[in-house]
PDB file of C-alpha atoms in Angstrom:
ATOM      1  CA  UNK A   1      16.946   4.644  -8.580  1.00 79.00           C
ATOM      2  CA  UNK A   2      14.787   2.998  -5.988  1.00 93.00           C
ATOM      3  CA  UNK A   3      11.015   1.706  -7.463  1.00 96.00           C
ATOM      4  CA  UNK A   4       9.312  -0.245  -4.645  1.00 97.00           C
ATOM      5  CA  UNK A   5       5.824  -1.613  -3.868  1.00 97.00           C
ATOM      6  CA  UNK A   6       4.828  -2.515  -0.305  1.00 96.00           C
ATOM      7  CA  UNK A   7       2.075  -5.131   0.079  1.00 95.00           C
ATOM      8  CA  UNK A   8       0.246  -6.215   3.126  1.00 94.00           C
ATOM      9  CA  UNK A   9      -3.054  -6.214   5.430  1.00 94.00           C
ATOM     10  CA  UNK A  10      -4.326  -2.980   7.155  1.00 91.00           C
ATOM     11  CA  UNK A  11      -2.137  -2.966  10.332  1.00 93.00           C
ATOM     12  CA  UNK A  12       1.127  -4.608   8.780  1.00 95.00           C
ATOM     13  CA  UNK A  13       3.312  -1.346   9.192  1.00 94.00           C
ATOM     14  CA  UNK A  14       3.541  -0.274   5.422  1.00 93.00           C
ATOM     15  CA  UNK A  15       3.051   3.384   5.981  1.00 90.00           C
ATOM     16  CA  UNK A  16       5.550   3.711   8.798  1.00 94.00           C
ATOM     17  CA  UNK A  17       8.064   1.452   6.854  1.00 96.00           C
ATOM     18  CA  UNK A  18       7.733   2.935   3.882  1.00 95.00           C
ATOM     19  CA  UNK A  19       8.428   6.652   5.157  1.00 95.00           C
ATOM     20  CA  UNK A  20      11.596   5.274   6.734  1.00 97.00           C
ATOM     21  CA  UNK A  21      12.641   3.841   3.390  1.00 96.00           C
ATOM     22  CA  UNK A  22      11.942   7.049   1.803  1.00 96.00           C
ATOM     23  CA  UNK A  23      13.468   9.154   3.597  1.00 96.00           C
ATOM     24  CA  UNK A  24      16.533   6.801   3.505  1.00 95.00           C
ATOM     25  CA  UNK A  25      16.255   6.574  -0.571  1.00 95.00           C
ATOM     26  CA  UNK A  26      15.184  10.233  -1.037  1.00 95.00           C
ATOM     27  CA  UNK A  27      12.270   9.027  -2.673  1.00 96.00           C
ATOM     28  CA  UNK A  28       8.739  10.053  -2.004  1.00 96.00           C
ATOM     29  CA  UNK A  29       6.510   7.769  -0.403  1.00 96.00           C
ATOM     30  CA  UNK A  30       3.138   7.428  -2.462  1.00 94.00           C
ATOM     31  CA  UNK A  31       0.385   6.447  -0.056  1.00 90.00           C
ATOM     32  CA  UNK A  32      -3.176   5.995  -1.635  1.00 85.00           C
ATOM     33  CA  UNK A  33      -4.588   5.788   1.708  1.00 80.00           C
ATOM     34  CA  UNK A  34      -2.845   9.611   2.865  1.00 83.00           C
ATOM     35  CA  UNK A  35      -4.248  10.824  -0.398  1.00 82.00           C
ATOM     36  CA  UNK A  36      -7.627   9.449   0.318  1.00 84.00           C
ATOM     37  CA  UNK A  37      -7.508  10.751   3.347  1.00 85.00           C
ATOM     38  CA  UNK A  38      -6.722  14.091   2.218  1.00 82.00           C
ATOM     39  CA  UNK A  39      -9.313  14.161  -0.193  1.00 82.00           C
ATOM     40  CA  UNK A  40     -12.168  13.217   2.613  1.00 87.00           C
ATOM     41  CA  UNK A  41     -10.810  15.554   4.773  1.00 91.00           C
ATOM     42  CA  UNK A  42     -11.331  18.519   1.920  1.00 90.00           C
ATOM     43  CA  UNK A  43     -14.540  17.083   0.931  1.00 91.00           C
ATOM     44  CA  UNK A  44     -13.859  17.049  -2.738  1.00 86.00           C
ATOM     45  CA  UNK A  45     -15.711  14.695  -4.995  1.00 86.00           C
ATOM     46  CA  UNK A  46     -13.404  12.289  -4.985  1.00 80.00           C
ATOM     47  CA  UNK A  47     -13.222  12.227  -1.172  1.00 85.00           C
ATOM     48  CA  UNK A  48     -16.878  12.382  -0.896  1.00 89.00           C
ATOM     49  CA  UNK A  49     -17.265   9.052  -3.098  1.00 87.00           C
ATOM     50  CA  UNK A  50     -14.246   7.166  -1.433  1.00 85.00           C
ATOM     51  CA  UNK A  51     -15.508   8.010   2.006  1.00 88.00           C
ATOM     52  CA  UNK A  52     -18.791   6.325   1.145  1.00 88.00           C
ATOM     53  CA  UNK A  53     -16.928   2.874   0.670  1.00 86.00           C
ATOM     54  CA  UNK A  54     -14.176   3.509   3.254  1.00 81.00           C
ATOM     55  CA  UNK A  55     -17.127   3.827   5.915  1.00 85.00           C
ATOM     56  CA  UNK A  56     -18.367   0.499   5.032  1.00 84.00           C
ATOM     57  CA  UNK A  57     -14.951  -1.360   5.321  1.00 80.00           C
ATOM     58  CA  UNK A  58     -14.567  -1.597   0.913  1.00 83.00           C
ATOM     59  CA  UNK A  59     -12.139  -0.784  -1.259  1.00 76.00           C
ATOM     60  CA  UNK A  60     -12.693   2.463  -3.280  1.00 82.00           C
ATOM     61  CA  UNK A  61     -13.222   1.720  -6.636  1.00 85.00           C
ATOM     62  CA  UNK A  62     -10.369   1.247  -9.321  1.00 82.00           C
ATOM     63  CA  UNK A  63     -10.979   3.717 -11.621  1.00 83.00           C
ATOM     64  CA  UNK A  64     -10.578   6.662  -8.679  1.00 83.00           C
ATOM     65  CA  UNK A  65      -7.882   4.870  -7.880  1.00 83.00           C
ATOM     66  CA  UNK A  66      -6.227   4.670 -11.488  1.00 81.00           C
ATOM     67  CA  UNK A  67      -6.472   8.428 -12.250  1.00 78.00           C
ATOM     68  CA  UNK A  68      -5.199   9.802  -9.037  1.00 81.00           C
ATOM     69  CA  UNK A  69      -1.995   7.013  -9.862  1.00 84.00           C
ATOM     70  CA  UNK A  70      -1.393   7.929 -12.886  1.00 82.00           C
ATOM     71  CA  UNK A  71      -1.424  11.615 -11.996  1.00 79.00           C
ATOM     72  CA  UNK A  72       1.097  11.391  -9.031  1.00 85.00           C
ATOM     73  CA  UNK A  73       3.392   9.029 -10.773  1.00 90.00           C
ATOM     74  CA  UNK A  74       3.777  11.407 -13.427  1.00 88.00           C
ATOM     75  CA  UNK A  75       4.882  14.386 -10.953  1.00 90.00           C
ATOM     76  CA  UNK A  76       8.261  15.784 -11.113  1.00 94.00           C
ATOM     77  CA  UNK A  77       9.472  13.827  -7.253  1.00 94.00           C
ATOM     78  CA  UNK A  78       8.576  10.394  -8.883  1.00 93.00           C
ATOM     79  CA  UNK A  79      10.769  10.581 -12.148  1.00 90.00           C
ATOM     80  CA  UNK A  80      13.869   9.396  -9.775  1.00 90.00           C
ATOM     81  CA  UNK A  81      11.790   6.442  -7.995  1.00 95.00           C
ATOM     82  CA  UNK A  82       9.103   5.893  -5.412  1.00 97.00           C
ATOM     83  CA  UNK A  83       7.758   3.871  -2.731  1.00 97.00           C
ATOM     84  CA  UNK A  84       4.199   2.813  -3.353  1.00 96.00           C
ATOM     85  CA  UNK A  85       1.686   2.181  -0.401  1.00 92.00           C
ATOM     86  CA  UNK A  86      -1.556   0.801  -0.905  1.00 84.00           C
ATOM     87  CA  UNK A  87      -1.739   0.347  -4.568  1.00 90.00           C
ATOM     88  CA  UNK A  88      -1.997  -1.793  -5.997  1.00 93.00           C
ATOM     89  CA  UNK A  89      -4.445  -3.445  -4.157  1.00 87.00           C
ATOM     90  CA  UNK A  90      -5.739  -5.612  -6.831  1.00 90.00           C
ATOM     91  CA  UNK A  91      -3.871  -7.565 -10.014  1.00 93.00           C
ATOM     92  CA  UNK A  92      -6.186  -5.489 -12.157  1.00 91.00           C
ATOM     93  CA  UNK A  93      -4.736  -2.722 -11.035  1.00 91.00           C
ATOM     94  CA  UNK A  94      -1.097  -4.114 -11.430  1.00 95.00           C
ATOM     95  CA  UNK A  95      -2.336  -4.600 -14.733  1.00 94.00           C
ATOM     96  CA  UNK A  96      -2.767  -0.948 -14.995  1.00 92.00           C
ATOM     97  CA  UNK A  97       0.452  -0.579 -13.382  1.00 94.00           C
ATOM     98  CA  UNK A  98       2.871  -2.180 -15.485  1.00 94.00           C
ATOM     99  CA  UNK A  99       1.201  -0.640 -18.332  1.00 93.00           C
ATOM    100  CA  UNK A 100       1.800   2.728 -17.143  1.00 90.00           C
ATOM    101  CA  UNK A 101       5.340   2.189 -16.078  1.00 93.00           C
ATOM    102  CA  UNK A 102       6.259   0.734 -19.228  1.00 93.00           C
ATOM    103  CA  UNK A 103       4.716   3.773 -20.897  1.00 90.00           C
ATOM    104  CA  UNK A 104       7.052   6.230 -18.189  1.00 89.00           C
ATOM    105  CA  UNK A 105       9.762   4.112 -19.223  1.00 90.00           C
ATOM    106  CA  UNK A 106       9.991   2.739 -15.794  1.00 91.00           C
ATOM    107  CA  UNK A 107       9.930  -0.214 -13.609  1.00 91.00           C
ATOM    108  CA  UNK A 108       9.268  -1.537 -10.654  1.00 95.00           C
ATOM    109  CA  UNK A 109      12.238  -2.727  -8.479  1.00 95.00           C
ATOM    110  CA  UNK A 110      10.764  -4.929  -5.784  1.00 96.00           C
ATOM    111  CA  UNK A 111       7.553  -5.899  -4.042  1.00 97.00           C
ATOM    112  CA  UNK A 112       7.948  -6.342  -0.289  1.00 97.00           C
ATOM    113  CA  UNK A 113       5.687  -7.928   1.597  1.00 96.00           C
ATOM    114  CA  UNK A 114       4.875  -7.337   5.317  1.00 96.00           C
ATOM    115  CA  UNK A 115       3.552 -10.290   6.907  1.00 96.00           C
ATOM    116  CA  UNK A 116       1.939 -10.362  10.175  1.00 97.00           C
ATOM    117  CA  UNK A 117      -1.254 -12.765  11.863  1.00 96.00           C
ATOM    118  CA  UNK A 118      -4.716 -11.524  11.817  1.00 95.00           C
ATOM    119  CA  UNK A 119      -4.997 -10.941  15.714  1.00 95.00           C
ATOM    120  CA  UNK A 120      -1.932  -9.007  15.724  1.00 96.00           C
ATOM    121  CA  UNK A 121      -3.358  -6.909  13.080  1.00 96.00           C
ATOM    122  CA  UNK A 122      -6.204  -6.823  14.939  1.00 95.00           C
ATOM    123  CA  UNK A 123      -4.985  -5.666  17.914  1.00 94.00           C
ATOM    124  CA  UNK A 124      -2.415  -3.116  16.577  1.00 94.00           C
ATOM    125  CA  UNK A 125      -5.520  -1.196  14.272  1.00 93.00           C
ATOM    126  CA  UNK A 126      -7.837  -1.369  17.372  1.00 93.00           C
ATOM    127  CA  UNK A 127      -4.830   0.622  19.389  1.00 92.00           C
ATOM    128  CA  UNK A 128      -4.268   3.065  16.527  1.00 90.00           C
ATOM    129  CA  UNK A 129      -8.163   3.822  16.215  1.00 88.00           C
ATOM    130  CA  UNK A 130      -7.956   4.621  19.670  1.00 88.00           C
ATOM    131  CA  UNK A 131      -5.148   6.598  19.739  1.00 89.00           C
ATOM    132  CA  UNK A 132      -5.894   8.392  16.269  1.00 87.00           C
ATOM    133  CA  UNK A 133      -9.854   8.741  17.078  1.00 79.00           C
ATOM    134  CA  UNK A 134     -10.710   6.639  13.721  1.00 75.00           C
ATOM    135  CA  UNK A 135     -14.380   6.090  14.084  1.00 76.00           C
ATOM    136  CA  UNK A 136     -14.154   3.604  10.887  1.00 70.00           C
ATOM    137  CA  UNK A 137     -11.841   1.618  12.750  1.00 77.00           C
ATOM    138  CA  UNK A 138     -14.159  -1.104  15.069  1.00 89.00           C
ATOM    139  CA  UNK A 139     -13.159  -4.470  14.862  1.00 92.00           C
ATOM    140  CA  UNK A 140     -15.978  -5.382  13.028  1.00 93.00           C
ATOM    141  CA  UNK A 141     -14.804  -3.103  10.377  1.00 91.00           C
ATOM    142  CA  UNK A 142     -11.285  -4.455  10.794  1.00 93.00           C
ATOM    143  CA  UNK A 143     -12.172  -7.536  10.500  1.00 94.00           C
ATOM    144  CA  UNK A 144     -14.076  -6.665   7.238  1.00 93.00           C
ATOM    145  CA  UNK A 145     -11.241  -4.973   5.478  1.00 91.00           C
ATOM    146  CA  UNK A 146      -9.010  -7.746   6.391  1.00 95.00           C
ATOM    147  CA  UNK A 147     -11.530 -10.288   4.406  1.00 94.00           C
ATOM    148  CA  UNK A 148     -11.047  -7.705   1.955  1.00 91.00           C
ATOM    149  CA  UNK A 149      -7.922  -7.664   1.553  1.00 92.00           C
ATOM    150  CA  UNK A 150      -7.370 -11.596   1.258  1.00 93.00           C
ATOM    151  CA  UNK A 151      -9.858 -11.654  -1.304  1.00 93.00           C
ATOM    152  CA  UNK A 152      -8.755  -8.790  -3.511  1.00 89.00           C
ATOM    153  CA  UNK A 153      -5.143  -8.193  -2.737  1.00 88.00           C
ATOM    154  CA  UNK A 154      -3.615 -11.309  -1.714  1.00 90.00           C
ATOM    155  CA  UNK A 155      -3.415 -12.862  -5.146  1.00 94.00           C
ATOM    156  CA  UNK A 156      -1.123  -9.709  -6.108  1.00 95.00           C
ATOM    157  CA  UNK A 157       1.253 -12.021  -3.572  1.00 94.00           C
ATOM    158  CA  UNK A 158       1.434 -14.499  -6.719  1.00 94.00           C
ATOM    159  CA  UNK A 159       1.393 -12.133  -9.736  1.00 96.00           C
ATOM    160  CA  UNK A 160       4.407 -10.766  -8.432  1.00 97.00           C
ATOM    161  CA  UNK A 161       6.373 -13.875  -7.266  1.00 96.00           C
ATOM    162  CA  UNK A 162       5.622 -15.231 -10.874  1.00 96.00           C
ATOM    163  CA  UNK A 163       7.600 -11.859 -11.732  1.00 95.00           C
ATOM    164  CA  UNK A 164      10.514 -12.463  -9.572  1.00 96.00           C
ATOM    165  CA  UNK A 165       9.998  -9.353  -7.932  1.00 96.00           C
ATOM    166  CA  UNK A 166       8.315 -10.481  -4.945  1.00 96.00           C
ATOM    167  CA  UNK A 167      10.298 -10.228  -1.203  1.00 96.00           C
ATOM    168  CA  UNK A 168       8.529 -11.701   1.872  1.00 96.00           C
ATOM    169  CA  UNK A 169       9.163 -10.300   5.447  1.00 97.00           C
ATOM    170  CA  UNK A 170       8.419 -10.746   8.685  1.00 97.00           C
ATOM    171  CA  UNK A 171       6.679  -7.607  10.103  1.00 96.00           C
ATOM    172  CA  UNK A 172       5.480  -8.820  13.344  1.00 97.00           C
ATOM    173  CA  UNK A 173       8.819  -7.921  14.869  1.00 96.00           C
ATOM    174  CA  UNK A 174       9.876  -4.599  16.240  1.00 96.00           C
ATOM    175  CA  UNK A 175      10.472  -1.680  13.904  1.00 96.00           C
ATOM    176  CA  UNK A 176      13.911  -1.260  13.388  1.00 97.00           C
ATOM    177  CA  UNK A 177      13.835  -5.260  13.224  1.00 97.00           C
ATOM    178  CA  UNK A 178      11.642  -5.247  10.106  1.00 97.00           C
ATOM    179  CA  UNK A 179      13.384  -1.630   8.707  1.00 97.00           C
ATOM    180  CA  UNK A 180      16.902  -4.123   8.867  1.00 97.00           C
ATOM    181  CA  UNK A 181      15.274  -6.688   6.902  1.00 96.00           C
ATOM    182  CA  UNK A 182      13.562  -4.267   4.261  1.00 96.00           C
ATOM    183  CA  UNK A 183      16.913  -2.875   4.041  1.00 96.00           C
ATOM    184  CA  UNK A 184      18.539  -6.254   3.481  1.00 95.00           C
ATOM    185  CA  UNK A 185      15.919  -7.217   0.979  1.00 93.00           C
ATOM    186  CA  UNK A 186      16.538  -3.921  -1.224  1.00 92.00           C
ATOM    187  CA  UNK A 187      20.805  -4.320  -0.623  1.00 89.00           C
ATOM    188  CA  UNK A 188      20.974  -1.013   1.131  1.00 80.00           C
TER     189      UNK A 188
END
């Protein structure tokens, strides 16, 4: 059984590393940011309210967050492990985290974190918004979410090296470069 968290700034390659482990691990990938995405796209209430913070560059709010977790992590795919993406994003919500798994009777494996420099972030989410036609993604907004992110959900960096659970790795190398040292990091 394969429980992993992937940390890291907007940009850092989580969502395409973490469908390759996946699908390796016959896990499913949990990505807060595809279910977001989903719900925006359907317009449900949920959607409605995240899009309102995603447009300014914020996090959406824990409690959304916490609900739609707890739901998905109690589906049928999870019970034999998981690959989380974008969550937590906060040690409040690791918080929540633990306390759930440890209610599930589960536990998280690893954290792996995908380190990269701003400007390459920068440069790679500029591309993508071009290529993807995300109006959300200017570099002012960029920028913002990276700010964001070392405020809220770089400290999760030290509640989980505290933990022993916490693997750092170079992802500003090519793909299969960084998949190799995910690999390595999980003994695959």
């Amino acid at each position: 059984m394969t429980r992993l968290i992937f940390l890291g700034p907007p940009g850092a390659g989580k969502g395409t590393q973490a469908k390759i482990l996946a699908e390796i691990c016959q896990i499913p990938h949990i990505s807060t940011g595809d279910i977001l995405r989903n719900e925006v796209a359907k317009g449900t209430p949920l959607g409605q309210k995240a899009k309102s913070y995603q447009e300014k560059g914020e996090l959406v709010p824990d409690s959304l967050i916490l609900d739609m977790m707890r739901d998905r992590l109690s589906q049928s795919d999870a019970a034999q492990g998981w690959i989380l993406d974008g969550f937590p994003r906060n040690c409040t919500q690791a918080g929540f985290l633990e306390a759930l798994l440890l209610d599930m009777h589960q536990e998280c494996d690893r954290v792996l974190s995908l380190e990269v420099p701003d400007e390459v972030l920068i440069a790679r989410l500029l591309g993508r918004a071009k290529k993807e036609g995300r109006a959300d993604d200017t570099e002012e907004v960029i920028r913002r979410r990276l700010e964001v992110y070392r405020e809220q959900t770089e400290p999760l960096i030290d509640f989980y090296r505290q933990r022993m659970k916490l693997t750092a790795v170079n992802g500003d190398r090519s793909m299969s470069e960084v998949t190799e040292q995910l690999k390595d990091a999980i003994d695959l």
